[in-house]
Every structure is written in C-alpha cells, then in structure tokens.
C-alpha cells in the first residue's frame, strides 16, 4: 500500500506566473544592483489602512484584552453587525436579506471563489473568460473537472470565453452548453467592465439554460462609469442565478488584514442527480460551517468601519489616489500610440504589446530598458498573449517616473 496523491494537482502548470515574474526581476536586480526598479506588476495595494479602520481595529483588540468583553469563536458566517452594514450599504435595494442569511463573511474572495466549486457536481461544464483570474481555473483543475492542458494553453473540458480587442473585451455567450460561468467585473486582468445590458445577456442565458453565474466583484469600488452595474443583482432575475463575491482587499487595503464576503441568494437553486431542486444557500452554509471558523472579531470590526461616514470618506481618498495613477498610465501609454484598456473603472491597465510582440518579450524590454515590472498577459490565459498588465497601486511619483521612462523607449 502507498499513499496516492490527487493526480489532478499534477495537471496544474508548475510555474506560477508571479513566481516567474519575481525570478526575472531578482535576476535583473542581481546583475544591476543600482537599478531603481518600479514595480507595477502584482495587484497588491500599497496605502495603509485608513484611520477610521485602524481605530475600530484597535478598539476591538482592546475588547479582546478585557475579560468582560472578550469573545471566543464567532458565527462561522460572520457577525450580524458586519452583515448588516454590508447589506445596508451595498445591497439593500436588491433584496439581500440578513434574516435568511444570504451574506457569508470570510477571510478572502480568493478562498471563496476557489472553494465555491466544491458544492457543485464534478460533471458540471465550466466556462471562464480568457484571460482570467487563474484561481477559477486552477481550483476546477484540482477538483478534477478538466483534462490536461493542451498546447494551446487551454485545459481540456473547460470552456474559454475569449476577451480581446476583436470583441471589444465583451465575452460572447458560450457556443456549447455550460452550467457554471465565472465572470469578474471590473475585470482582473483586463480592467474592462460590462454595461448593465451586456451583463443582462449573461443573466438571461443563465436563466434560460439553468446555469449559475459566479460573479466576482472584488474591484467594485473602482467603478467610475454610469452604466456599469455595481452588483450583478442590479440585473433583474440575477438573484435566481448568481452568487456574488466581494472583498475588502482592494476596497479598503485589506490584502494583509483579510476580510471578504459572498452573497448567496435564497432563490438560487441547482439540481440533484434525480432532477430535484436543491437550494444552494444551505449548501454553502454547510460548507462554511464545516470547514471555516469565521473571521477574527477585530478584523470584522475594522471592516465595519469602512462603512462609517469617516471611513467612507477616507477610503474614497485612497481609491481616488490609485485612480489618478491609473489615469496617468492610461493617458501616457495612449499618447505613445499603444492600445490601452482598463484604468477607468479599475486599477488595472491592459496594454497591447507593440508590433504584436510576445507578452514576455515586452515584459523583458520594460524590465531591462525602463526598469519597470509589469505582468505578462499570457500568464492569465491564451487570449492574454500579446498584452501586459500594469497596476495603479504604486505611488504617483513612481508611476509618473515609470511612464517617463517608458516614453523614452523605442519599440
Ligand atoms: N478576485 C479577484 C478577481 C482578484 O483579483 C483578487 C486578488 O487579486 C481576489 C479575488 C482576491 O481577493 P482576496 O484578497 O479577498 O482574497
């Protein structure tokens, strides 16, 4: 007898994108120790937590230090005070309810978007946009819903909805039937958005085809366009077909603090193998209560503070700062004649490489000649080939310096 591994893990591509980016960057820095490298690759925030959040965080830590106010395990789904604030501020007009437990607070949208597939059968057909936030793909590979990755960079059995300049980054409906569709808007990595009408096409498809949409709105706070929905529940009928994921990571600088939430409406149903309807909400509740023990009390108090008047104003300032960077990147690269997407309702700017250059070649040029680190688009899926992602999370000063350096390059 020997221990058998989950062979699905062996199907995963071994080299993780950001590992390779870091390796090339480290190699360059070692050979050029004096180079002033500006990092615009990884999508991590750089501004500290805002004062209102820090204060609430500290107060809650004090409560934990006092026997009278100390708290042990909290509800696995999160405290009502935070769920109430979330609903009141983000979802009240859309019928999301505290009473029936539709909001599940967690320690990250990465975990939630990765774990959600567990409650669905292995024989579901999955569709993802291409390029894609790779967590959706890899977690389905790990679960065994795909075959091997082909030479085209696509996993067998997965449906890829191409997004590139040919379709103006609006995915077409799947040409073959699918059961579950992952959508992320504002999009990582392309920074593009869908209008209400464009999103409605997917909601209507899901209703007609008894499919479910897994809608990742981690970048909602950056939306700056009138006709772009802030939640999928703005679309009529979405409560019957969609789960929404949100996060405080990019909204309020919680990447290192960890707090997010998932909305699973009561109306959402799937089917058992006998064709009986099964509510999805209790399944996610069961999954979370079995495998997750809740987010720490101080973190939930800190997250709650993002909804105070003070907190909202302070967060807006930070978001505006990042979006000023995004504008600088977008405008500078456009002036250079490069084709640029994103950066309007997103901290990501998706740049088409000049002259059809390979994503990694363009990455190397920017690193070696401008000392600027981006992320090669090809790492996000085959349709990302020929693109590079830049992020607006550096300082304004560095962002301007990076654009200045890039403008001196000859492509
Ligand atoms: N979803 C998308 C599309 C992301 O880009 C990210 C982080 O980069 C996440 C989810 C992860 O969010 P969290 O920090 O809440 O795990």
PDB file of N, CA and C and ligand atoms in Angstrom, residues 43 107-111 113 133 136 184 186-188 216 218-219 246-250 254-255 258-260 348 389, ligand 1:
ATOM      1  N   UNK A  43      -0.866  42.774  -8.121  1.00  0.00           N
ATOM      2  CA  UNK A  43      -2.038  43.589  -7.769  1.00  0.00           C
ATOM      3  C   UNK A  43      -2.236  43.749  -6.283  1.00  0.00           C
ATOM      4  N   UNK A 107     -12.526  35.197   4.976  1.00  0.00           N
ATOM      5  CA  UNK A 107     -11.213  35.837   5.009  1.00  0.00           C
ATOM      6  C   UNK A 107     -10.645  36.091   3.614  1.00  0.00           C
ATOM      7  N   UNK A 108     -11.465  35.999   2.589  1.00  0.00           N
ATOM      8  CA  UNK A 108     -10.954  36.368   1.285  1.00  0.00           C
ATOM      9  C   UNK A 108     -11.804  35.903   0.121  1.00  0.00           C
ATOM     10  N   UNK A 109     -11.824  36.719  -0.912  1.00  0.00           N
ATOM     11  CA  UNK A 109     -12.535  36.329  -2.123  1.00  0.00           C
ATOM     12  C   UNK A 109     -11.749  35.256  -2.879  1.00  0.00           C
ATOM     13  N   UNK A 110     -10.443  35.179  -2.602  1.00  0.00           N
ATOM     14  CA  UNK A 110      -9.677  34.111  -3.242  1.00  0.00           C
ATOM     15  C   UNK A 110     -10.184  32.764  -2.745  1.00  0.00           C
ATOM     16  N   UNK A 111     -10.321  32.643  -1.411  1.00  0.00           N
ATOM     17  CA  UNK A 111     -10.807  31.375  -0.853  1.00  0.00           C
ATOM     18  C   UNK A 111     -12.227  31.108  -1.334  1.00  0.00           C
ATOM     19  N   UNK A 113     -13.969  32.255  -3.991  1.00  0.00           N
ATOM     20  CA  UNK A 113     -14.103  31.915  -5.416  1.00  0.00           C
ATOM     21  C   UNK A 113     -13.437  30.577  -5.705  1.00  0.00           C
ATOM     22  N   UNK A 133      -8.722  35.490 -14.005  1.00  0.00           N
ATOM     23  CA  UNK A 133      -8.108  35.376 -12.675  1.00  0.00           C
ATOM     24  C   UNK A 133      -7.930  33.866 -12.453  1.00  0.00           C
ATOM     25  N   UNK A 136      -9.975  30.662 -10.578  1.00  0.00           N
ATOM     26  CA  UNK A 136     -11.188  29.959 -11.040  1.00  0.00           C
ATOM     27  C   UNK A 136     -10.793  28.691 -11.803  1.00  0.00           C
ATOM     28  N   UNK A 184     -15.891  38.166 -13.856  1.00  0.00           N
ATOM     29  CA  UNK A 184     -15.219  39.072 -12.924  1.00  0.00           C
ATOM     30  C   UNK A 184     -15.262  40.476 -13.517  1.00  0.00           C
ATOM     31  N   UNK A 186     -15.521  44.818 -12.327  1.00  0.00           N
ATOM     32  CA  UNK A 186     -14.437  45.146 -13.235  1.00  0.00           C
ATOM     33  C   UNK A 186     -13.410  44.007 -13.265  1.00  0.00           C
ATOM     34  N   UNK A 187     -12.884  43.795 -14.459  1.00  0.00           N
ATOM     35  CA  UNK A 187     -12.120  42.580 -14.701  1.00  0.00           C
ATOM     36  C   UNK A 187     -10.655  42.666 -14.263  1.00  0.00           C
ATOM     37  N   UNK A 188     -10.213  41.596 -13.658  1.00  0.00           N
ATOM     38  CA  UNK A 188      -8.792  41.340 -13.497  1.00  0.00           C
ATOM     39  C   UNK A 188      -8.495  40.218 -14.462  1.00  0.00           C
ATOM     40  N   UNK A 216     -17.581  37.750  -9.590  1.00  0.00           N
ATOM     41  CA  UNK A 216     -16.537  38.279  -8.712  1.00  0.00           C
ATOM     42  C   UNK A 216     -16.473  39.796  -8.891  1.00  0.00           C
ATOM     43  N   UNK A 218     -14.728  41.923  -6.862  1.00  0.00           N
ATOM     44  CA  UNK A 218     -13.677  42.359  -5.934  1.00  0.00           C
ATOM     45  C   UNK A 218     -13.218  43.800  -6.202  1.00  0.00           C
ATOM     46  N   UNK A 219     -13.440  44.272  -7.433  1.00  0.00           N
ATOM     47  CA  UNK A 219     -12.958  45.616  -7.801  1.00  0.00           C
ATOM     48  C   UNK A 219     -14.089  46.634  -7.926  1.00  0.00           C
ATOM     49  N   UNK A 246     -17.390  39.568  -2.987  1.00  0.00           N
ATOM     50  CA  UNK A 246     -16.831  40.910  -2.759  1.00  0.00           C
ATOM     51  C   UNK A 246     -15.683  40.782  -1.779  1.00  0.00           C
ATOM     52  N   UNK A 247     -14.867  41.827  -1.730  1.00  0.00           N
ATOM     53  CA  UNK A 247     -13.706  41.775  -0.848  1.00  0.00           C
ATOM     54  C   UNK A 247     -13.360  43.161  -0.328  1.00  0.00           C
ATOM     55  N   UNK A 248     -12.848  43.230   0.882  1.00  0.00           N
ATOM     56  CA  UNK A 248     -12.345  44.499   1.412  1.00  0.00           C
ATOM     57  C   UNK A 248     -10.877  44.719   1.003  1.00  0.00           C
ATOM     58  N   UNK A 249     -10.299  43.743   0.316  1.00  0.00           N
ATOM     59  CA  UNK A 249      -8.865  43.816  -0.017  1.00  0.00           C
ATOM     60  C   UNK A 249      -8.505  45.058  -0.804  1.00  0.00           C
ATOM     61  N   UNK A 250      -9.162  45.220  -1.944  1.00  0.00           N
ATOM     62  CA  UNK A 250      -8.834  46.349  -2.805  1.00  0.00           C
ATOM     63  C   UNK A 250      -9.668  47.561  -2.412  1.00  0.00           C
ATOM     64  N   UNK A 254      -7.293  45.821   2.588  1.00  0.00           N
ATOM     65  CA  UNK A 254      -7.316  44.674   3.497  1.00  0.00           C
ATOM     66  C   UNK A 254      -6.553  43.456   2.964  1.00  0.00           C
ATOM     67  N   UNK A 255      -5.660  43.645   2.002  1.00  0.00           N
ATOM     68  CA  UNK A 255      -4.999  42.450   1.439  1.00  0.00           C
ATOM     69  C   UNK A 255      -4.236  41.691   2.517  1.00  0.00           C
ATOM     70  N   UNK A 258      -7.363  40.777   5.667  1.00  0.00           N
ATOM     71  CA  UNK A 258      -8.208  39.666   5.263  1.00  0.00           C
ATOM     72  C   UNK A 258      -9.660  39.763   5.690  1.00  0.00           C
ATOM     73  N   UNK A 259     -10.489  40.225   4.821  1.00  0.00           N
ATOM     74  CA  UNK A 259     -11.935  40.142   5.038  1.00  0.00           C
ATOM     75  C   UNK A 259     -12.645  40.289   3.684  1.00  0.00           C
ATOM     76  N   UNK A 260     -13.625  39.458   3.487  1.00  0.00           N
ATOM     77  CA  UNK A 260     -14.383  39.469   2.236  1.00  0.00           C
ATOM     78  C   UNK A 260     -15.776  38.929   2.522  1.00  0.00           C
ATOM     79  N   UNK A 348      -6.365  48.339 -12.950  1.00  0.00           N
ATOM     80  CA  UNK A 348      -5.530  47.606 -13.909  1.00  0.00           C
ATOM     81  C   UNK A 348      -5.578  48.247 -15.284  1.00  0.00           C
ATOM     82  N   UNK A 389      -0.091  43.574 -18.263  1.00  0.00           N
ATOM     83  CA  UNK A 389      -0.909  44.280 -17.266  1.00  0.00           C
ATOM     84  C   UNK A 389      -0.037  45.172 -16.395  1.00  0.00           C
TER      85      UNK A 389
HETATM   86  N1  LIG B   1     -10.801  38.112  -7.077  1.00  0.00           N
HETATM   87  C1  LIG B   1     -10.047  38.772  -7.950  1.00  0.00           C
HETATM   88  C2  LIG B   1     -10.538  38.980  -9.329  1.00  0.00           C
HETATM   89  C3  LIG B   1      -8.782  39.241  -7.582  1.00  0.00           C
HETATM   90  O1  LIG B   1      -8.026  39.875  -8.465  1.00  0.00           O
HETATM   91  C4  LIG B   1      -8.323  39.027  -6.277  1.00  0.00           C
HETATM   92  C5  LIG B   1      -6.996  39.489  -5.825  1.00  0.00           C
HETATM   93  O2  LIG B   1      -6.146  39.888  -6.521  1.00  0.00           O
HETATM   94  C6  LIG B   1      -9.141  38.329  -5.415  1.00  0.00           C
HETATM   95  C7  LIG B   1     -10.374  37.889  -5.826  1.00  0.00           C
HETATM   96  C8  LIG B   1      -8.653  38.002  -4.041  1.00  0.00           C
HETATM   97  O3  LIG B   1      -9.257  38.754  -3.087  1.00  0.00           O
HETATM   98  P1  LIG B   1      -8.959  38.497  -1.541  1.00  0.00           P
HETATM   99  O4  LIG B   1      -7.766  39.312  -1.178  1.00  0.00           O
HETATM  100  O5  LIG B   1     -10.221  38.930  -0.884  1.00  0.00           O
HETATM  101  O6  LIG B   1      -8.704  37.040  -1.349  1.00  0.00           O
END
